[in-house]
Amino acid sequence: MTASSSWKKAARGRVPLKVETEKASLSEGASAPYGLKKGEPEDVPARHSTGVIVTRPEPGLSETMAAVQAAGWRAYSSPSLEILPRIVPPLRRKIQAVVLTSGQAVPAAGQAVPLDTPVYAVGDRTAQRAQAAGFAHVVSAQGDADALATLLRDALTPQAGLLLLLSGAGQGTGLAADLRQVGFRVVRRVAYEARPVHEMSAEVQRVLAAGQISHILFFSAESVRGWLKALPGSLLAQAAATTAIVMSEAAEDILRHAGWQDVRVATQPNAAALLLALGACR
């Protein structure tokens, strides 16, 4: 679904950001059937193993690891991507707002614009990072690129000035095109580059081989591709026997093509919903 098509389902009446902690979200989800697909039983049998692989890069990896551990799982760090920040020079032209498609773009935003510039973020975690960086006016779309496009169309007007869109290399082009289609002037800058890691840690390979992993958390389709690229072929069968929890159908499709039978898509494309889905598996 494109951003323009999603505008028919505009989400109105958003209020200033209120962020739930990942730790609270996971503990609350331990007894509730979050993240299950329609038709799946709410009674998910407990597995013998409590090992969970977290493929998220920093920033965010340590926070997610702590939340998983606090809920009684054994968390293993296996970031699938290496984040390389880019320097974004200050924008000389006046802009009406910064648009952030990822929390990884927050440092670049701080370089490019004054902290009193309004910020529109794709989700709560990105919005929280923008607030922590000193931005005073932050609004979360609480979703994905489609939700962000809807929010911008509802909240802003093309006549009010430029939008600065900060995203990763190869990302954000669809959002920029959709915004331009309805009259917005968009300046897109690459804030970071995400590269797949070259190899998986020996510890993660060991626990996979020993059958000590029951779940793997994936935070994007890109992270799925990166993690599979680093996974030794000899461990594919053990990895595919786990339950994968993902944020999107695109990520689900990649994993099913790779051999996964049990893939669960979080109810919302954010870390809190991913952790709620993990909590439902207890």
Tab-separated table of C-alpha atoms in Angstrom:
chain	number	residue	atom	x	y	z
A	1	MET	CA	0.000	0.000	0.000
A	2	THR	CA	1.388	3.371	-0.939
A	3	ALA	CA	1.353	6.387	1.298
A	4	SER	CA	-1.109	8.138	-0.993
A	5	SER	CA	-3.598	5.273	-0.786
A	6	SER	CA	-3.404	5.212	2.991
A	7	TRP	CA	-4.512	8.819	3.243
A	8	LYS	CA	-8.086	7.622	2.776
A	9	LYS	CA	-7.725	6.164	6.274
A	10	ALA	CA	-6.453	9.341	7.894
A	11	ALA	CA	-5.707	9.077	11.591
A	12	ARG	CA	-6.854	12.331	13.114
A	13	GLY	CA	-6.658	13.937	16.525
A	14	ARG	CA	-3.139	12.903	17.470
A	15	VAL	CA	-1.905	14.258	20.770
A	16	PRO	CA	1.631	15.064	21.959
A	17	LEU	CA	3.872	12.065	22.253
A	18	LYS	CA	3.326	9.631	25.098
A	19	VAL	CA	5.778	6.728	24.930
A	20	GLU	CA	5.409	3.374	26.663
A	21	THR	CA	8.581	1.681	27.771
A	22	GLU	CA	9.546	-1.545	26.078
A	23	LYS	CA	9.903	-3.221	29.434
A	24	ALA	CA	6.328	-2.421	30.426
A	25	SER	CA	4.983	-3.466	27.043
A	26	LEU	CA	6.586	-6.871	27.221
A	27	SER	CA	5.494	-7.646	30.755
A	28	GLU	CA	1.925	-6.605	30.004
A	29	GLY	CA	1.918	-8.825	26.928
A	30	ALA	CA	2.911	-11.916	28.854
A	31	SER	CA	-0.702	-12.834	29.593
A	32	ALA	CA	-2.470	-11.253	26.620
A	33	PRO	CA	-2.873	-12.607	23.073
A	34	TYR	CA	-1.069	-9.779	21.301
A	35	GLY	CA	0.596	-10.309	17.943
A	36	LEU	CA	-1.382	-13.419	17.013
A	37	LYS	CA	-2.865	-13.621	13.565
A	38	LYS	CA	-6.551	-14.148	12.966
A	39	GLY	CA	-7.469	-17.770	13.484
A	40	GLU	CA	-4.446	-18.645	15.633
A	41	PRO	CA	-5.113	-20.075	19.104
A	42	GLU	CA	-4.552	-17.704	22.002
A	43	ASP	CA	-3.154	-20.575	24.055
A	44	VAL	CA	0.446	-20.739	22.836
A	45	PRO	CA	2.283	-23.729	24.318
A	46	ALA	CA	5.433	-22.913	26.258
A	47	ARG	CA	8.674	-24.035	24.670
A	48	HIS	CA	11.447	-25.885	26.460
A	49	SER	CA	13.947	-23.226	25.420
A	50	THR	CA	13.648	-19.598	26.476
A	51	GLY	CA	16.418	-18.313	24.223
A	52	VAL	CA	15.568	-15.231	22.145
A	53	ILE	CA	17.818	-13.727	19.484
A	54	VAL	CA	17.531	-9.950	19.074
A	55	THR	CA	18.682	-8.752	15.643
A	56	ARG	CA	18.231	-5.027	16.279
A	57	PRO	CA	21.287	-2.746	15.964
A	58	GLU	CA	22.153	0.025	18.388
A	59	PRO	CA	20.672	2.350	19.417
A	60	GLY	CA	17.848	0.206	20.676
A	61	LEU	CA	19.555	-3.176	20.939
A	62	SER	CA	20.541	-2.807	24.601
A	63	GLU	CA	17.079	-1.530	25.544
A	64	THR	CA	15.351	-4.442	23.821
A	65	MET	CA	17.782	-6.969	25.313
A	66	ALA	CA	17.034	-5.635	28.792
A	67	ALA	CA	13.261	-5.859	28.219
A	68	VAL	CA	13.498	-9.438	26.966
A	69	GLN	CA	15.667	-10.473	29.922
A	70	ALA	CA	13.370	-8.753	32.430
A	71	ALA	CA	10.438	-10.809	31.153
A	72	GLY	CA	12.207	-14.063	31.917
A	73	TRP	CA	13.698	-14.921	28.520
A	74	ARG	CA	17.379	-15.499	27.782
A	75	ALA	CA	18.376	-12.784	25.301
A	76	TYR	CA	21.195	-13.156	22.763
A	77	SER	CA	22.559	-10.197	20.827
A	78	SER	CA	22.863	-10.700	17.074
A	79	PRO	CA	22.574	-7.324	15.306
A	80	SER	CA	22.118	-7.892	11.609
A	81	LEU	CA	23.067	-4.404	10.453
A	82	GLU	CA	25.923	-2.010	11.056
A	83	ILE	CA	24.790	1.616	11.143
A	84	LEU	CA	27.151	4.168	9.587
A	85	PRO	CA	26.049	7.764	10.259
A	86	ARG	CA	26.345	10.431	7.584
A	87	ILE	CA	27.054	14.107	8.158
A	88	VAL	CA	24.178	16.319	7.004
A	89	PRO	CA	25.248	19.972	6.632
A	90	PRO	CA	22.906	22.641	8.005
A	91	LEU	CA	20.130	23.443	5.569
A	92	ARG	CA	20.368	27.022	4.369
A	93	ARG	CA	16.742	27.253	3.347
A	94	LYS	CA	13.982	27.691	5.892
A	95	ILE	CA	11.885	24.590	6.432
A	96	GLN	CA	8.552	24.036	8.132
A	97	ALA	CA	9.350	20.584	9.565
A	98	VAL	CA	11.775	17.679	9.735
A	99	VAL	CA	10.476	14.238	8.756
A	100	LEU	CA	12.197	11.227	10.346
A	101	THR	CA	11.670	7.694	9.055
A	102	SER	CA	13.976	6.117	11.662
A	103	GLY	CA	15.541	6.860	15.011
A	104	GLN	CA	18.898	6.384	13.301
A	105	ALA	CA	18.305	9.736	11.571
A	106	VAL	CA	18.000	11.758	14.780
A	107	PRO	CA	21.718	12.719	15.068
A	108	ALA	CA	21.659	14.098	11.526
A	109	ALA	CA	18.562	16.142	12.335
A	110	GLY	CA	20.414	17.780	15.202
A	111	GLN	CA	23.159	18.786	12.780
A	112	ALA	CA	20.896	20.091	10.050
A	113	VAL	CA	18.256	22.241	11.772
A	114	PRO	CA	17.648	24.251	14.966
A	115	LEU	CA	16.125	22.325	17.867
A	116	ASP	CA	12.953	24.409	17.764
A	117	THR	CA	12.106	22.993	14.338
A	118	PRO	CA	8.958	20.801	14.420
A	119	VAL	CA	9.703	17.098	13.989
A	120	TYR	CA	7.356	14.462	12.569
A	121	ALA	CA	8.529	10.946	13.372
A	122	VAL	CA	7.443	7.589	12.000
A	123	GLY	CA	6.913	6.040	15.440
A	124	ASP	CA	7.072	6.573	19.181
A	125	ARG	CA	10.628	5.322	19.655
A	126	THR	CA	11.943	7.648	16.938
A	127	ALA	CA	9.954	10.497	18.474
A	128	GLN	CA	11.347	9.759	21.915
A	129	ARG	CA	14.902	9.850	20.573
A	130	ALA	CA	14.207	13.196	18.931
A	131	GLN	CA	12.949	14.540	22.250
A	132	ALA	CA	16.020	13.183	24.034
A	133	ALA	CA	18.195	15.004	21.472
A	134	GLY	CA	16.571	18.283	22.462
A	135	PHE	CA	13.806	18.786	19.903
A	136	ALA	CA	10.907	20.512	21.607
A	137	HIS	CA	8.071	19.969	19.130
A	138	VAL	CA	7.785	16.284	18.229
A	139	VAL	CA	4.792	14.392	16.848
A	140	SER	CA	4.673	10.631	16.305
A	141	ALA	CA	2.770	8.960	13.456
A	142	GLN	CA	2.659	5.817	15.609
A	143	GLY	CA	3.071	3.546	12.605
A	144	ASP	CA	4.929	3.194	9.336
A	145	ALA	CA	5.689	5.364	6.287
A	146	ASP	CA	2.034	5.296	5.244
A	147	ALA	CA	0.932	6.553	8.662
A	148	LEU	CA	3.625	9.239	8.547
A	149	ALA	CA	2.441	10.428	5.131
A	150	THR	CA	-1.135	10.600	6.423
A	151	LEU	CA	-0.061	12.613	9.445
A	152	LEU	CA	1.903	15.102	7.334
A	153	ARG	CA	-0.957	15.582	4.908
A	154	ASP	CA	-3.392	16.207	7.765
A	155	ALA	CA	-1.160	18.427	9.902
A	156	LEU	CA	0.733	20.528	7.355
A	157	THR	CA	0.154	22.436	4.122
A	158	PRO	CA	2.465	22.590	1.104
A	159	GLN	CA	2.303	26.383	1.129
A	160	ALA	CA	3.931	26.608	4.588
A	161	GLY	CA	7.390	25.672	3.344
A	162	LEU	CA	9.877	22.894	2.703
A	163	LEU	CA	9.990	19.520	4.401
A	164	LEU	CA	13.392	18.025	5.243
A	165	LEU	CA	13.163	14.242	4.980
A	166	LEU	CA	15.989	12.363	6.702
A	167	SER	CA	16.290	8.639	6.043
A	168	GLY	CA	18.732	5.824	5.415
A	169	ALA	CA	20.525	5.225	2.131
A	170	GLY	CA	18.063	3.802	-0.370
A	171	GLN	CA	15.105	4.577	1.880
A	172	GLY	CA	12.483	7.316	1.996
A	173	THR	CA	12.230	7.774	-1.770
A	174	GLY	CA	8.672	6.460	-1.936
A	175	LEU	CA	7.543	8.719	0.898
A	176	ALA	CA	9.192	11.739	-0.747
A	177	ALA	CA	7.499	10.949	-4.080
A	178	ASP	CA	4.074	10.616	-2.477
A	179	LEU	CA	4.456	13.913	-0.631
A	180	ARG	CA	5.562	15.706	-3.790
A	181	GLN	CA	2.589	14.256	-5.632
A	182	VAL	CA	0.220	16.179	-3.360
A	183	GLY	CA	2.173	19.417	-3.631
A	184	PHE	CA	4.773	19.349	-0.844
A	185	ARG	CA	8.315	20.489	-1.583
A	186	VAL	CA	10.630	17.876	-0.085
A	187	VAL	CA	14.379	17.961	0.412
A	188	ARG	CA	15.624	14.425	1.096
A	189	ARG	CA	18.995	13.800	2.729
A	190	VAL	CA	20.699	10.507	3.585
A	191	ALA	CA	21.291	10.467	7.352
A	192	TYR	CA	22.881	7.036	7.684
A	193	GLU	CA	23.781	3.852	5.867
A	194	ALA	CA	22.856	0.375	7.109
A	195	ARG	CA	25.251	-2.361	6.030
A	196	PRO	CA	24.799	-6.096	6.686
A	197	VAL	CA	27.202	-7.545	9.231
A	198	HIS	CA	29.850	-9.865	7.781
A	199	GLU	CA	29.526	-12.690	10.255
A	200	MET	CA	27.461	-13.965	13.163
A	201	SER	CA	28.957	-14.246	16.638
A	202	ALA	CA	30.288	-17.627	17.752
A	203	GLU	CA	27.947	-17.600	20.769
A	204	VAL	CA	24.826	-17.167	18.638
A	205	GLN	CA	25.987	-19.924	16.298
A	206	ARG	CA	26.570	-22.185	19.299
A	207	VAL	CA	23.127	-21.710	20.860
A	208	LEU	CA	21.421	-22.142	17.510
A	209	ALA	CA	23.276	-25.376	16.874
A	210	ALA	CA	22.378	-26.598	20.370
A	211	GLY	CA	18.652	-25.899	19.878
A	212	GLN	CA	18.595	-23.328	22.672
A	213	ILE	CA	16.723	-20.650	20.699
A	214	SER	CA	12.933	-20.582	20.543
A	215	HIS	CA	12.311	-17.097	19.078
A	216	ILE	CA	14.074	-14.552	16.867
A	217	LEU	CA	13.044	-10.877	16.749
A	218	PHE	CA	13.398	-9.050	13.421
A	219	PHE	CA	12.811	-5.304	13.180
A	220	SER	CA	12.660	-4.801	9.401
A	221	ALA	CA	12.816	-6.642	6.105
A	222	GLU	CA	16.304	-5.203	5.677
A	223	SER	CA	17.409	-6.710	8.994
A	224	VAL	CA	16.019	-10.099	7.922
A	225	ARG	CA	18.087	-10.017	4.738
A	226	GLY	CA	21.214	-8.975	6.626
A	227	TRP	CA	20.826	-11.646	9.287
A	228	LEU	CA	20.198	-14.418	6.764
A	229	LYS	CA	23.264	-13.323	4.824
A	230	ALA	CA	25.410	-13.723	7.948
A	231	LEU	CA	23.798	-17.022	8.988
A	232	PRO	CA	25.950	-20.058	8.091
A	233	GLY	CA	24.091	-22.373	5.738
A	234	SER	CA	24.685	-25.280	8.106
A	235	LEU	CA	22.491	-23.549	10.727
A	236	LEU	CA	19.587	-22.583	8.481
A	237	ALA	CA	17.476	-25.572	9.495
A	238	GLN	CA	17.927	-24.851	13.230
A	239	ALA	CA	17.123	-21.164	12.718
A	240	ALA	CA	14.062	-21.882	10.580
A	241	ALA	CA	12.687	-24.169	13.315
A	242	THR	CA	12.290	-21.167	15.650
A	243	THR	CA	9.365	-18.760	15.879
A	244	ALA	CA	10.175	-15.503	14.094
A	245	ILE	CA	8.449	-12.319	15.218
A	246	VAL	CA	8.513	-9.491	12.683
A	247	MET	CA	7.086	-6.032	12.036
A	248	SER	CA	5.889	-6.401	8.459
A	249	GLU	CA	4.503	-8.797	5.894
A	250	ALA	CA	7.548	-8.075	3.729
A	251	ALA	CA	9.781	-9.509	6.463
A	252	GLU	CA	7.412	-12.447	6.865
A	253	ASP	CA	7.586	-13.253	3.153
A	254	ILE	CA	11.394	-13.359	3.182
A	255	LEU	CA	11.478	-15.719	6.149
A	256	ARG	CA	8.827	-18.069	4.806
A	257	HIS	CA	10.726	-18.256	1.526
A	258	ALA	CA	13.829	-19.165	3.563
A	259	GLY	CA	11.996	-22.035	5.272
A	260	TRP	CA	10.318	-20.620	8.403
A	261	GLN	CA	6.969	-22.208	9.231
A	262	ASP	CA	6.092	-20.115	12.308
A	263	VAL	CA	6.257	-16.369	11.595
A	264	ARG	CA	4.171	-13.889	13.586
A	265	VAL	CA	3.616	-10.307	12.531
A	266	ALA	CA	3.285	-7.726	15.299
A	267	THR	CA	0.009	-5.827	15.397
A	268	GLN	CA	1.858	-2.533	14.896
A	269	PRO	CA	5.202	-1.816	13.163
A	270	ASN	CA	7.089	-0.805	16.306
A	271	ALA	CA	9.304	-2.333	18.967
A	272	ALA	CA	6.649	-2.266	21.678
A	273	ALA	CA	4.231	-4.331	19.571
A	274	LEU	CA	7.013	-6.757	18.674
A	275	LEU	CA	7.690	-7.317	22.354
A	276	LEU	CA	3.988	-7.738	23.087
A	277	ALA	CA	3.892	-10.480	20.472
A	278	LEU	CA	6.804	-12.190	22.204
A	279	GLY	CA	4.988	-11.886	25.519
A	280	ALA	CA	1.980	-13.688	24.029
A	281	CYS	CA	4.181	-16.701	23.315
A	282	ARG	CA	4.720	-17.484	27.017
